[in-house]
Amino acid sequence: MSQDIVIAGVGGQGTVLASRIIAEAAILANQPVFTSETIGMAQREGCVTSNVRIGEPLYGAVIPDGKADVLIGFELAETVRLLPKLKPGGTVIANATKIVPVSVATGKSVYNEAQLSEYLNEWPGSCYIFDASRLAEEAGSFKAVNIVMLGALSTLPDLLFTSEQLLEAILAMVPPKTTEINKKAFLAGRQALGGS
């Protein structure tokens, strides 16, 4: 059995850390795992894509279009941009927050938040959109968006690792002084998708 998870975000949101945490949870579950990242323009707020491939058989670290089981989107437009990675019936977990690109700030393009949300809600699989940024701030740090999103991921059935293994991986990989904030952020993400 295998599982492919793609993460979409922008620089500074902790996309790469999230993929490494998922990989560590898979290792804790004795699963083989590959990861890869594409970091757009190597700048803060440039697009970042992470691929996590778990289980067997594994045929490479990059998830082909139409093959991902889950798409985790840390930013609304980036989530829509990577929707072609999902297989039919795959699951979308998206942060409702937008980060306005330079082209919008300079008036060269438009960011239509309502249209993006509507497009995602038409996805013919499971789609969860919620304000993970607000939940991260309520947990104690806006930087914990990635942990909120991982908490939401942990509620999905049939993952190849447990929510306990995912939390263990988080706590092993974040600075010790942020342990309580990250525990709160993880729980907030779980609760956003109906977990406890």
GROMACS .gro file of C-alpha atoms in nm, residues 20-29 147 150 154 161-174 179 182-183 186:
model
   31
   20ARG     CA    1   0.989   1.628   0.682
   21ILE     CA    2   0.760   1.582   0.981
   22ILE     CA    3   0.525   1.362   0.775
   23ALA     CA    4   0.827   1.162   0.655
   24GLU     CA    5   0.944   1.116   1.014
   25ALA     CA    6   0.596   0.995   1.117
   26ALA     CA    7   0.610   0.743   0.831
   27ILE     CA    8   0.951   0.623   0.952
   28LEU     CA    9   0.809   0.583   1.303
   29ALA     CA   10   0.540   0.366   1.143
  147ILE     CA   11   0.132   2.233   1.253
  150LEU     CA   12  -0.078   1.861   1.007
  154SER     CA   13  -0.408   1.353   1.115
  161PHE     CA   14   0.091   0.648   1.029
  162THR     CA   15  -0.106   0.738   1.341
  163SER     CA   16  -0.190   1.081   1.478
  164GLU     CA   17   0.027   0.993   1.779
  165GLN     CA   18   0.324   0.920   1.552
  166LEU     CA   19   0.267   1.247   1.368
  167LEU     CA   20   0.260   1.444   1.695
  168GLU     CA   21   0.571   1.258   1.814
  169ALA     CA   22   0.748   1.358   1.493
  170ILE     CA   23   0.640   1.721   1.536
  171LEU     CA   24   0.768   1.742   1.892
  172ALA     CA   25   1.099   1.584   1.790
  173MET     CA   26   1.155   1.837   1.512
  174VAL     CA   27   1.042   2.173   1.654
  179THR     CA   28   0.632   2.246   2.243
  182ASN     CA   29   0.271   2.322   1.871
  183LYS     CA   30   0.061   2.084   2.080
  186PHE     CA   31  -0.198   2.036   1.632
   0.00000   0.00000   0.00000
